[in-house]
C-alpha positions as a Python dict, from the first residue, in 0.01 Angstrom:
ca = {
    (1, 'X'): (0, 0, 0),
    (2, 'X'): (141, 313, -44),
    (3, 'X'): (387, 496, 196),
    (4, 'X'): (219, 643, 417),
    (5, 'X'): (407, 717, 727),
    (6, 'X'): (774, 653, 664),
    (7, 'X'): (973, 567, 985),
    (8, 'X'): (1199, 897, 1121),
    (9, 'X'): (1454, 729, 1132),
    (10, 'X'): (1475, 521, 777),
    (11, 'X'): (1406, 931, 692),
    (12, 'X'): (1708, 1019, 808),
    (13, 'X'): (1857, 806, 692),
    (14, 'X'): (1805, 855, 355),
    (15, 'X'): (1875, 1184, 411),
    (16, 'X'): (2217, 1090, 485),
    (17, 'X'): (2266, 789, 242),
    (18, 'X'): (2172, 1151, -34),
    (19, 'X'): (2493, 1319, 61),
    (20, 'X'): (2720, 1025, 87),
    (21, 'X'): (2568, 944, -253),
    (22, 'X'): (2642, 1347, -399),
    (23, 'X'): (3002, 1282, -331),
    (24, 'X'): (3002, 971, -517),
    (25, 'X'): (3073, 916, -842),
    (26, 'X'): (2716, 799, -1074),
    (27, 'X'): (2782, 429, -1166),
    (28, 'X'): (2821, 409, -1562),
    (29, 'X'): (2465, 430, -1712),
    (30, 'X'): (2549, 166, -1950),
    (31, 'X'): (2590, -72, -1573),
    (32, 'X'): (2255, -35, -1492),
    (33, 'X'): (2122, -164, -1798),
    (34, 'X'): (2146, -532, -1681),
    (35, 'X'): (2028, -576, -1288),
    (36, 'X'): (1717, -347, -1429),
    (37, 'X'): (1676, -631, -1701),
    (38, 'X'): (1667, -879, -1474),
    (39, 'X'): (1496, -698, -1177),
    (40, 'X'): (1206, -597, -1456),
    (41, 'X'): (1237, -991, -1494),
    (42, 'X'): (1203, -1097, -1144),
    (43, 'X'): (901, -831, -1156),
    (44, 'X'): (724, -1017, -1449),
    (45, 'X'): (753, -1379, -1266),
    (46, 'X'): (613, -1200, -1005),
    (47, 'X'): (363, -1106, -1124),
    (48, 'X'): (187, -1328, -1348),
    (49, 'X'): (205, -1586, -958),
    (50, 'X'): (32, -1303, -872),
    (51, 'X'): (-214, -1349, -1177),
    (52, 'X'): (-274, -1673, -1141),
    (53, 'X'): (-336, -1663, -766),
    (54, 'X'): (-523, -1418, -713),
    (55, 'X'): (-740, -1579, -971),
    (56, 'X'): (-772, -1866, -749),
    (57, 'X'): (-843, -1669, -433),
    (58, 'X'): (-1130, -1501, -591),
    (59, 'X'): (-1340, -1790, -772),
    (60, 'X'): (-1345, -1931, -455),
    (61, 'X'): (-1455, -1646, -303),
    (62, 'X'): (-1693, -1599, -585),
    (63, 'X'): (-1781, -1941, -471),
    (64, 'X'): (-1922, -1870, -103),
    (65, 'X'): (-1586, -2088, -2),
    (66, 'X'): (-1505, -1909, 293),
    (67, 'X'): (-1198, -2209, 405),
    (68, 'X'): (-1070, -2229, 46),
    (69, 'X'): (-1078, -1820, 16),
    (70, 'X'): (-898, -1777, 358),
    (71, 'X'): (-622, -2032, 279),
    (72, 'X'): (-513, -1836, -12),
    (73, 'X'): (-576, -1450, 153),
    (74, 'X'): (-171, -1477, 237),
    (75, 'X'): (-8, -1651, 7),
    (76, 'X'): (-154, -1456, -304),
    (77, 'X'): (-13, -1145, -131),
    (78, 'X'): (376, -1177, -150),
    (79, 'X'): (402, -1188, -512),
    (80, 'X'): (203, -835, -515),
    (81, 'X'): (428, -771, -127),
    (82, 'X'): (724, -836, -329),
    (83, 'X'): (683, -556, -646),
    (84, 'X'): (534, -322, -436),
    (85, 'X'): (764, -48, -531),
    (86, 'X'): (634, -78, -869),
    (87, 'X'): (285, -144, -856),
    (88, 'X'): (272, 193, -613),
    (89, 'X'): (371, 321, -956),
    (90, 'X'): (4, 352, -1073),
    (91, 'X'): (-104, 511, -760),
    (92, 'X'): (-489, 445, -872),
    (93, 'X'): (-438, 32, -868),
    (94, 'X'): (-256, 17, -561),
    (95, 'X'): (-585, 225, -427),
    (96, 'X'): (-812, -49, -601),
    (97, 'X'): (-607, -289, -479),
    (98, 'X'): (-435, -261, -124),
    (99, 'X'): (-635, 49, 18),
    (100, 'X'): (-735, -1, 399),
    (101, 'X'): (-1064, 113, 549),
    (102, 'X'): (-843, 399, 760),
    (103, 'X'): (-868, 600, 397),
    (104, 'X'): (-1267, 619, 376),
    (105, 'X'): (-1489, 842, 511),
    (106, 'X'): (-1715, 521, 696),
    (107, 'X'): (-1406, 276, 735),
    (108, 'X'): (-1526, -93, 623),
    (109, 'X'): (-1897, 68, 594),
    (110, 'X'): (-1782, 229, 296),
    (111, 'X'): (-1897, 156, -27),
    (112, 'X'): (-1638, 262, -154),
    (113, 'X'): (-1299, 37, -6),
    (114, 'X'): (-1240, -279, -237),
    (115, 'X'): (-1022, -464, -260),
    (116, 'X'): (-744, -744, -44),
    (117, 'X'): (-896, -563, 229),
    (118, 'X'): (-1197, -540, 177),
    (119, 'X'): (-1253, -899, 77),
    (120, 'X'): (-1007, -948, 395),
    (121, 'X'): (-1274, -766, 621),
    (122, 'X'): (-1606, -953, 514),
    (123, 'X'): (-1388, -1325, 557),
    (124, 'X'): (-1289, -1248, 935),
    (125, 'X'): (-1483, -1050, 1058),
    (126, 'X'): (-1812, -1137, 887),
    (127, 'X'): (-1725, -1449, 806),
    (128, 'X'): (-1897, -1404, 493),
    (129, 'X'): (-1845, -1352, 85),
    (130, 'X'): (-2185, -1206, 140),
    (131, 'X'): (-2186, -978, -160),
    (132, 'X'): (-1813, -938, -188),
    (133, 'X'): (-1817, -1170, -577),
    (134, 'X'): (-1843, -789, -720),
    (135, 'X'): (-1631, -683, -533),
    (136, 'X'): (-1329, -1024, -671),
    (137, 'X'): (-1411, -908, -988),
    (138, 'X'): (-1300, -607, -966),
    (139, 'X'): (-999, -709, -752),
    (140, 'X'): (-913, -980, -1100),
    (141, 'X'): (-958, -679, -1338),
    (142, 'X'): (-774, -431, -1105),
    (143, 'X'): (-404, -666, -1095),
    (144, 'X'): (-558, -770, -1456),
    (145, 'X'): (-465, -395, -1551),
    (146, 'X'): (-143, -355, -1331),
    (147, 'X'): (-12, -699, -1544),
    (148, 'X'): (-45, -518, -1824),
    (149, 'X'): (76, -140, -1750),
    (150, 'X'): (414, -301, -1585),
    (151, 'X'): (491, -510, -1882),
    (152, 'X'): (476, -196, -2064),
    (153, 'X'): (676, 34, -1848),
    (154, 'X'): (1028, 139, -1869),
    (155, 'X'): (1211, 69, -1502),
    (156, 'X'): (1326, 378, -1403),
    (157, 'X'): (1670, 278, -1216),
    (158, 'X'): (1650, 503, -897),
    (159, 'X'): (1299, 379, -811),
    (160, 'X'): (1374, 22, -856),
    (161, 'X'): (1701, 49, -645),
    (162, 'X'): (1482, 276, -348),
    (163, 'X'): (1269, 37, -427),
    (164, 'X'): (1501, -238, -161),
    (165, 'X'): (1491, 46, 150),
    (166, 'X'): (1098, 176, 86),
    (167, 'X'): (984, -234, 147),
    (168, 'X'): (1199, -267, 475),
    (169, 'X'): (1051, 100, 554),
    (170, 'X'): (679, -9, 485),
    (171, 'X'): (718, -332, 715),
    (172, 'X'): (864, -90, 1070),
    (173, 'X'): (623, 131, 903),
    (174, 'X'): (266, 34, 926),
    (175, 'X'): (267, -318, 910),
    (176, 'X'): (500, -442, 1278),
    (177, 'X'): (257, -299, 1511),
    (178, 'X'): (-13, -560, 1289),
    (179, 'X'): (-241, -270, 1124),
    (180, 'X'): (-240, -370, 724),
    (181, 'X'): (-386, -758, 787),
    (182, 'X'): (-619, -705, 1037),
    (183, 'X'): (-876, -893, 1018),
    (184, 'X'): (-633, -1229, 911),
    (185, 'X'): (-353, -1174, 1064),
    (186, 'X'): (-143, -1271, 829),
    (187, 'X'): (168, -1015, 811),
    (188, 'X'): (391, -1250, 820),
    (189, 'X'): (296, -1403, 480),
    (190, 'X'): (364, -1015, 374),
    (191, 'X'): (694, -928, 591),
    (192, 'X'): (829, -1223, 360),
    (193, 'X'): (715, -1083, 45),
    (194, 'X'): (809, -784, 111),
    (195, 'X'): (1169, -928, 189),
    (196, 'X'): (1209, -1106, -56),
    (197, 'X'): (1144, -775, -301),
    (198, 'X'): (1352, -638, -125),
    (199, 'X'): (1671, -893, -74),
    (200, 'X'): (1627, -924, -494),
    (201, 'X'): (1740, -587, -530),
    (202, 'X'): (1972, -590, -316),
    (203, 'X'): (2160, -882, -525),
    (204, 'X'): (2097, -737, -829),
    (205, 'X'): (2262, -405, -745),
    (206, 'X'): (2550, -588, -575),
    (207, 'X'): (2836, -639, -764),
    (208, 'X'): (2798, -276, -866),
    (209, 'X'): (2829, -133, -497),
    (210, 'X'): (3036, -413, -410),
    (211, 'X'): (3423, -330, -572),
    (212, 'X'): (3358, 26, -420),
    (213, 'X'): (3226, -63, -43),
    (214, 'X'): (3304, -442, 2),
    (215, 'X'): (3214, -349, 410),
    (216, 'X'): (2854, -118, 297),
    (217, 'X'): (2743, -481, 95),
    (218, 'X'): (2848, -766, 366),
    (219, 'X'): (2686, -592, 612),
    (220, 'X'): (2400, -497, 439),
    (221, 'X'): (2451, -906, 375),
    (222, 'X'): (2531, -968, 696),
    (223, 'X'): (2167, -803, 838),
    (224, 'X'): (1919, -944, 547),
    (225, 'X'): (2060, -1315, 684),
    (226, 'X'): (1938, -1199, 1000),
    (227, 'X'): (1661, -1082, 942),
    (228, 'X'): (1519, -1442, 721),
    (229, 'X'): (1649, -1576, 1068),
    (230, 'X'): (1406, -1408, 1196),
    (231, 'X'): (1165, -1493, 1023),
    (232, 'X'): (1237, -1887, 975),
    (233, 'X'): (1053, -1877, 1310),
    (234, 'X'): (744, -1818, 1309),
    (235, 'X'): (689, -2007, 1011),
    (236, 'X'): (467, -2319, 1015),
    (237, 'X'): (439, -2615, 745),
    (238, 'X'): (326, -2389, 409),
    (239, 'X'): (285, -2080, 569),
    (240, 'X'): (311, -1902, 878),
    (241, 'X'): (229, -1826, 1166),
    (242, 'X'): (-121, -1586, 1278),
    (243, 'X'): (79, -1289, 1402),
    (244, 'X'): (-118, -1166, 1669),
    (245, 'X'): (52, -1523, 1863),
    (246, 'X'): (386, -1330, 1847),
    (247, 'X'): (429, -1218, 2206),
    (248, 'X'): (584, -776, 2213),
    (249, 'X'): (905, -927, 2239),
    (250, 'X'): (850, -1071, 1893),
    (251, 'X'): (782, -816, 1731),
    (252, 'X'): (1047, -587, 1903),
    (253, 'X'): (1305, -872, 1780),
    (254, 'X'): (1176, -857, 1447),
    (255, 'X'): (1111, -405, 1371),
    (256, 'X'): (1515, -423, 1515),
    (257, 'X'): (1643, -612, 1309),
    (258, 'X'): (1426, -479, 1075),
    (259, 'X'): (1503, -114, 1110),
    (260, 'X'): (1813, -202, 1082),
    (261, 'X'): (1830, -344, 723),
    (262, 'X'): (1607, -49, 672),
    (263, 'X'): (1839, 221, 782),
    (264, 'X'): (2153, 32, 560),
    (265, 'X'): (1956, 0, 264),
    (266, 'X'): (1872, 365, 212),
    (267, 'X'): (2205, 412, 156),
    (268, 'X'): (2217, 224, -180),
    (269, 'X'): (2042, 485, -433),
    (270, 'X'): (2349, 738, -275),
    (271, 'X'): (2629, 448, -333),
    (272, 'X'): (2489, 390, -665),
    (273, 'X'): (2471, 791, -731),
    (274, 'X'): (2096, 804, -828),
    (275, 'X'): (1982, 1079, -614),
}
């Protein structure tokens, strides 16, 4: 979902990263072509999965199969979360797909409240698929439109690189509290999607930074490993533990790992001269 409340610490780190980047020679544009092209392939693959998973999810909703729809909700969202920095370039679709009740005058009762989270509310808070068929149909249409638009998009390198930090900042700012998937408590699926997308960006651009600043790259790689290990503690079968089962201490540890990673990644654009 569109980032509305960026973490102050991460924002400060981004500013510091910008100052550091201004003193560094920019990477040659041709050096960025390969990583950006590889990232576009990654996004395309994620979109294919998002379209297929959303079809299965919305079909279950329209068929009134509450339990199947509930089981598919978290896994379906992971692909969207992984590519969110690109999806957010189309704000109309981001709102239609991923906005929350807080964004509407009458909250959950607002007839304009759409997308994943309106369906989530129906499935968990109301334990019903009543009136969700048209919302599910619109969600499927919006996901298909997103796939079409992104396929035609030229990816801005600065947006791609900045997405690594943005994904972690979103977890820190809006997901640690559990407010996004507030009805289903499937937040850890979102965390994993954001983590996967952020790490993919870092790995693609890593060689361009490593030659000049290997210490920074090692630090970020180690922090990714720390967060991966932390998330792994909450895996349950093929999925994740419900987020409301985590203790305050669990959330504190997660927040610490996420914040550290977000602050480091906020320097990545500057290190590539893309500020």
